[in-house]
Coordinates of N, CA and C in Angstrom, one line a residue:
M1 N 102.9 123.6 194.6 CA 101.2 123.5 195.0 C 100.5 123.4 194.0
S2 N 99.6 122.4 193.9 CA 98.4 122.2 192.7 C 97.6 123.6 192.4
T3 N 97.2 123.9 191.1 CA 96.6 125.0 190.7 C 95.0 124.8 191.0
K4 N 94.8 123.5 190.9 CA 93.6 123.1 191.1 C 93.2 122.1 192.3
G5 N 92.0 122.1 193.0 CA 91.9 121.5 194.1 C 90.4 121.5 194.5
I6 N 90.2 120.7 195.5 CA 88.7 120.6 196.1 C 88.7 121.2 197.4
L7 N 87.9 121.9 197.6 CA 87.6 122.6 198.8 C 86.6 121.9 199.6
D8 N 87.1 121.4 201.0 CA 86.1 120.6 201.6 C 85.3 121.5 202.3
T9 N 84.1 120.9 202.9 CA 83.1 121.7 203.4 C 83.3 122.7 204.4
S10 N 84.2 122.5 205.3 CA 84.4 123.5 206.4 C 85.2 124.7 205.7
T11 N 86.1 124.2 204.8 CA 86.8 125.5 204.0 C 85.9 126.2 203.0
L12 N 84.9 125.6 202.5 CA 84.0 126.3 201.6 C 83.3 127.4 202.8
I13 N 82.8 126.8 203.8 CA 82.1 127.7 204.8 C 82.9 128.8 205.2
L14 N 84.2 128.6 205.5 CA 85.2 129.6 206.0 C 85.9 130.3 204.8
L15 N 85.5 130.3 203.7 CA 86.2 130.9 202.5 C 86.3 132.3 202.5
G16 N 85.1 133.0 202.9 CA 85.3 134.4 203.0 C 86.1 135.0 204.3
R17 N 86.6 134.2 205.1 CA 87.6 134.5 206.2 C 88.8 134.1 206.1
V18 N 89.1 133.4 205.1 CA 90.5 132.8 204.8 C 91.5 133.9 204.5
A19 N 92.4 134.3 205.5 CA 93.4 135.4 205.3 C 94.3 135.4 204.2
S20 N 94.7 134.3 203.9 CA 95.8 134.0 203.0 C 95.3 133.3 201.7
L21 N 94.6 134.2 200.7 CA 93.9 133.5 199.4 C 95.2 132.6 198.7
E22 N 96.5 132.9 198.8 CA 97.6 132.0 198.2 C 97.5 130.8 198.8
T23 N 97.0 130.5 199.9 CA 96.9 129.0 200.3 C 95.6 128.4 199.6
L24 N 95.0 128.9 198.7 CA 93.7 128.2 198.4 C 94.3 128.0 196.8
P25 N 93.7 126.9 196.0 CA 93.9 126.7 194.7 C 93.3 127.5 193.9
G26 N 94.1 127.9 192.5 CA 93.7 128.7 191.6 C 92.4 128.2 191.1
E27 N 92.1 127.2 190.8 CA 90.6 126.7 190.3 C 90.1 125.7 191.3
A28 N 89.2 126.3 192.1 CA 88.6 125.5 193.2 C 87.3 124.9 192.8
F29 N 87.2 123.6 193.1 CA 85.8 122.6 193.1 C 85.3 122.3 194.4
I30 N 84.0 121.9 194.4 CA 83.5 121.3 195.7 C 82.8 120.2 195.0
T31 N 82.4 119.2 196.0 CA 81.9 118.0 195.8 C 80.3 117.9 196.0
A32 N 79.7 117.2 195.3 CA 78.1 117.1 195.7 C 77.9 116.6 196.9
V33 N 78.7 116.1 197.7 CA 78.8 116.0 199.0 C 78.7 117.0 199.8
T34 N 79.5 117.9 199.5 CA 79.5 119.3 200.3 C 78.3 119.9 200.0
L35 N 77.6 120.0 198.8 CA 76.3 120.6 198.7 C 75.1 120.1 199.5
G36 N 75.4 118.5 199.6 CA 74.6 117.6 200.4 C 74.7 118.2 201.9
E37 N 75.7 118.4 202.5 CA 76.2 119.0 203.6 C 75.4 120.2 204.2
L38 N 75.6 121.2 203.3 CA 75.3 122.5 203.2 C 73.7 122.3 203.1
S39 N 73.1 121.7 202.4 CA 71.5 121.6 202.3 C 70.8 121.3 203.7
V40 N 71.6 120.7 204.6 CA 71.1 120.3 205.9 C 71.1 121.5 206.8
G41 N 72.1 122.5 206.7 CA 72.1 123.8 207.7 C 70.8 124.4 207.6
P42 N 70.2 124.8 206.5 CA 69.1 125.6 206.8 C 67.9 124.8 207.4
L43 N 67.8 123.6 207.1 CA 66.9 122.8 207.9 C 67.0 122.5 209.4
V44 N 68.2 122.5 209.7 CA 68.6 122.5 211.4 C 68.8 123.8 212.0
A45 N 68.5 124.9 211.4 CA 68.9 126.4 212.0 C 68.0 126.4 213.3
K46 N 68.7 126.9 214.2 CA 67.7 127.2 215.5 C 67.0 128.3 215.3
T47 N 67.5 129.5 214.6 CA 66.7 130.8 214.5 C 66.6 131.1 213.0
D48 N 65.7 132.1 212.9 CA 65.4 132.5 211.4 C 66.6 133.2 210.9
Q49 N 67.4 133.9 211.6 CA 68.4 134.5 211.2 C 69.4 133.6 210.7
E50 N 69.6 132.5 211.4 CA 70.7 131.5 211.0 C 70.1 130.8 209.8
R51 N 68.9 130.3 209.9 CA 68.3 129.8 208.5 C 68.5 130.5 207.3
V52 N 68.4 131.8 207.4 CA 68.3 132.6 206.2 C 69.9 132.7 205.9
A53 N 71.0 133.0 206.7 CA 72.4 133.0 206.4 C 72.7 131.8 205.8
R54 N 72.3 130.5 206.4 CA 72.8 129.1 205.8 C 72.0 128.9 204.4
Q55 N 70.6 129.2 204.2 CA 70.2 129.3 202.7 C 70.9 130.0 201.9
A56 N 71.2 131.2 202.4 CA 72.2 132.2 201.3 C 73.7 131.4 201.0
H57 N 74.2 130.6 202.0 CA 75.4 130.1 201.8 C 75.3 129.0 200.8
L58 N 74.3 128.2 200.8 CA 73.8 127.0 200.1 C 73.7 127.7 198.8
Q59 N 72.9 128.6 198.6 CA 72.7 129.3 197.4 C 73.8 129.9 196.6
A60 N 74.8 130.5 197.4 CA 76.0 131.0 196.6 C 76.8 130.0 196.1
A61 N 77.0 128.9 196.9 CA 77.7 127.5 196.5 C 77.2 127.2 195.2
E62 N 75.8 126.7 195.3 CA 75.2 126.3 194.0 C 75.4 127.0 192.8
A63 N 75.3 128.5 192.8 CA 75.6 129.4 191.8 C 77.0 129.2 191.4
D64 N 78.0 129.2 192.3 CA 79.4 129.6 192.1 C 80.2 128.3 191.6
F65 N 79.7 126.9 191.8 CA 80.3 125.7 191.5 C 79.4 124.8 190.9
D66 N 80.2 124.0 190.0 CA 79.4 122.8 189.5 C 80.0 121.9 190.0
P67 N 79.2 121.1 191.1 CA 80.0 119.9 191.9 C 80.5 118.9 191.3
L68 N 81.4 118.2 191.9 CA 82.0 117.1 191.4 C 81.2 115.8 192.0
P69 N 80.7 114.8 190.9 CA 79.7 114.0 191.8 C 80.5 112.9 192.4
F70 N 79.6 112.2 193.4 CA 80.3 111.0 193.8 C 79.8 109.7 192.8
D71 N 80.6 109.5 191.8 CA 80.3 108.9 190.8 C 80.9 107.4 190.9
S72 N 80.9 106.6 189.8 CA 81.3 105.0 190.1 C 82.8 105.1 190.3
A73 N 83.8 105.9 189.8 CA 85.0 106.1 190.0 C 85.3 106.2 191.4
A74 N 84.5 107.3 192.0 CA 84.7 107.7 193.7 C 84.0 106.6 194.3
A75 N 83.3 105.9 194.0 CA 82.7 104.9 194.8 C 83.7 103.8 194.7
R76 N 84.6 103.5 193.9 CA 85.6 102.6 193.7 C 86.6 103.0 194.6
A77 N 86.9 104.3 194.8 CA 88.2 105.0 195.5 C 87.6 104.9 197.0
F78 N 86.3 105.0 197.3 CA 85.9 105.3 198.6 C 86.5 103.5 199.3
G79 N 86.3 102.5 198.8 CA 87.0 101.4 199.3 C 88.3 101.6 199.9
G80 N 89.2 102.2 199.3 CA 90.6 102.4 199.9 C 90.4 103.4 200.8
V81 N 89.6 104.6 200.7 CA 89.6 105.6 201.8 C 89.0 104.8 203.0
A82 N 88.3 104.0 202.9 CA 87.6 103.3 204.2 C 88.6 102.5 204.6
A83 N 89.2 101.8 203.9 CA 90.3 100.9 204.1 C 91.4 101.5 205.1
S84 N 91.8 102.7 204.5 CA 93.1 103.4 205.1 C 92.5 103.8 206.3
L85 N 91.3 104.6 206.5 CA 90.6 104.9 207.8 C 90.7 103.8 208.9
R86 N 90.1 102.7 208.4 CA 90.2 101.4 209.4 C 91.7 101.0 209.9
R87 N 92.8 101.2 209.0 CA 94.1 100.9 209.4 C 94.5 101.7 210.4
T88 N 94.1 103.0 210.5 CA 94.5 104.0 211.5 C 93.6 103.9 212.6
G89 N 92.7 103.1 212.7 CA 91.9 102.9 213.8 C 90.7 104.1 213.8
R90 N 90.4 104.6 212.6 CA 89.3 105.5 212.7 C 88.3 104.8 212.0
K91 N 86.9 104.9 212.2 CA 85.7 104.5 211.8 C 85.4 104.8 210.5
P92 N 85.2 104.6 209.4 CA 84.8 105.5 208.2 C 83.4 105.9 208.4
A93 N 82.3 105.3 209.0 CA 80.9 105.7 209.2 C 81.1 107.0 210.0
A94 N 82.0 107.2 210.7 CA 81.8 108.4 211.8 C 82.2 109.5 211.0
R95 N 83.1 109.3 209.9 CA 83.5 110.3 209.0 C 83.1 110.3 207.5
A96 N 81.8 109.8 207.5 CA 81.3 109.4 206.0 C 81.3 110.4 205.2
Y97 N 80.9 111.6 205.6 CA 81.0 112.9 204.5 C 82.4 113.0 203.9
D98 N 83.3 113.2 205.0 CA 84.7 113.4 204.7 C 85.4 112.3 203.8
A99 N 85.0 111.3 204.2 CA 85.4 110.0 203.3 C 85.1 109.9 202.0
M100 N 83.8 110.3 201.8 CA 83.1 110.6 200.6 C 83.9 111.5 199.5
I101 N 84.1 112.5 200.3 CA 84.7 113.9 199.6 C 86.0 113.3 199.3
A102 N 86.8 112.8 200.0 CA 88.2 112.2 200.0 C 88.4 111.3 198.6
A103 N 87.2 110.4 198.8 CA 87.0 109.4 197.6 C 86.8 110.2 196.5
I104 N 86.3 111.3 196.3 CA 86.1 112.0 195.0 C 87.2 112.6 194.3
A105 N 87.9 113.2 195.7 CA 89.4 113.7 195.4 C 90.3 112.8 195.0
V106 N 90.4 111.5 195.4 CA 91.1 110.7 195.0 C 90.9 110.2 193.7
A107 N 89.5 110.1 193.3 CA 89.2 109.6 191.7 C 89.4 110.7 190.8
A108 N 89.4 111.9 191.4 CA 89.6 113.1 190.2 C 91.2 113.3 190.2
E109 N 91.9 112.7 191.2 CA 93.2 113.2 191.3 C 93.3 114.5 191.7
L110 N 92.8 115.2 192.6 CA 92.8 116.6 193.0 C 93.2 116.3 194.4
P111 N 94.0 117.6 195.1 CA 94.4 117.7 196.4 C 93.1 118.0 197.0
I112 N 93.0 118.0 198.3 CA 91.7 118.4 199.1 C 92.6 119.7 200.0
Y113 N 91.7 121.0 199.8 CA 92.3 121.9 200.5 C 91.4 122.1 201.9
T114 N 91.9 122.0 203.0 CA 91.0 121.9 204.2 C 91.7 122.8 205.3
C115 N 90.8 123.5 206.1 CA 90.9 124.0 207.4 C 91.2 123.1 208.3
N116 N 90.7 121.8 208.3 CA 90.8 120.7 209.1 C 91.1 119.7 208.8
P117 N 92.6 119.7 208.6 CA 93.5 118.5 208.0 C 93.2 117.2 208.7
K118 N 93.3 117.1 210.1 CA 93.2 116.2 210.8 C 91.8 115.2 210.5
D119 N 90.8 116.0 209.7 CA 89.7 115.1 209.2 C 90.3 114.0 208.2
F120 N 91.2 114.4 207.4 CA 91.7 113.5 206.5 C 93.0 112.8 206.7
E121 N 93.6 112.7 207.9 CA 94.9 112.2 208.1 C 94.6 110.7 207.8
G122 N 95.9 110.1 207.4 CA 95.9 108.6 207.3 C 95.2 108.1 205.9
I123 N 94.6 109.0 205.2 CA 93.9 108.5 203.9 C 95.3 108.2 202.8
E124 N 95.3 107.2 202.3 CA 96.5 106.5 201.3 C 96.0 107.5 200.0
G125 N 96.7 107.9 199.4 CA 96.6 108.5 197.9 C 95.8 109.8 197.8
L126 N 95.7 110.4 199.0 CA 94.9 111.6 199.3 C 96.2 112.7 199.6
D127 N 96.2 113.6 198.6 CA 96.8 114.8 199.0 C 96.3 115.9 199.7
V128 N 96.7 116.3 200.9 CA 95.8 117.3 201.7 C 96.6 118.3 201.9
V129 N 96.2 119.5 201.6 CA 96.6 120.8 201.7 C 96.0 121.7 202.9
A130 N 96.9 121.9 203.7 CA 96.3 122.5 205.1 C 95.9 124.1 204.7
V131 N 94.8 124.5 204.8 CA 94.5 126.1 204.8 C 94.6 126.7 206.3
P132 N 95.2 127.5 206.6 CA 95.3 128.3 207.8 C 93.6 128.5 208.3
H133 N 93.1 127.9 209.5 CA 92.0 128.4 209.8 C 92.0 129.7 210.4
P134 N 90.7 130.5 209.9 CA 90.7 131.9 210.6 C 90.6 132.2 211.9
D135 N 90.2 131.1 212.7 CA 90.0 131.2 214.1 C 91.1 130.7 214.9
I136 N 92.1 130.2 214.4 CA 93.2 129.6 215.0 C 94.5 130.3 214.7
G137 N 95.2 130.8 215.7 CA 96.3 131.7 215.2 C 97.6 130.8 215.3

């Protein structure tokens, strides 16, 4: 198993609840896309308590990680990711954030560590490492 890897958004959100830390990479990265997803959270929260919690989560991610960008290499890799999704009958637009995160991982040659491996099924050239979801036994 790789000692470096990218945490997808769901895994980053669940990070404090993951039971087996050995299922995570020794050196973890996140993407700018994940920060973008997290930045939506406080803006759409239904309660003040939820807004505060989501803002704290976003700020912790910003403080703890230097995100990998969606750069020109990732943009080129995105074409292959989108084509892979289409070949499997999935619509890339419906999974745009996941597809962009996958493209960054492919371009960086890093595996994706995720609690939702089905989100990344069928993407050629992507190494997906399943992290046990803390709410699913």
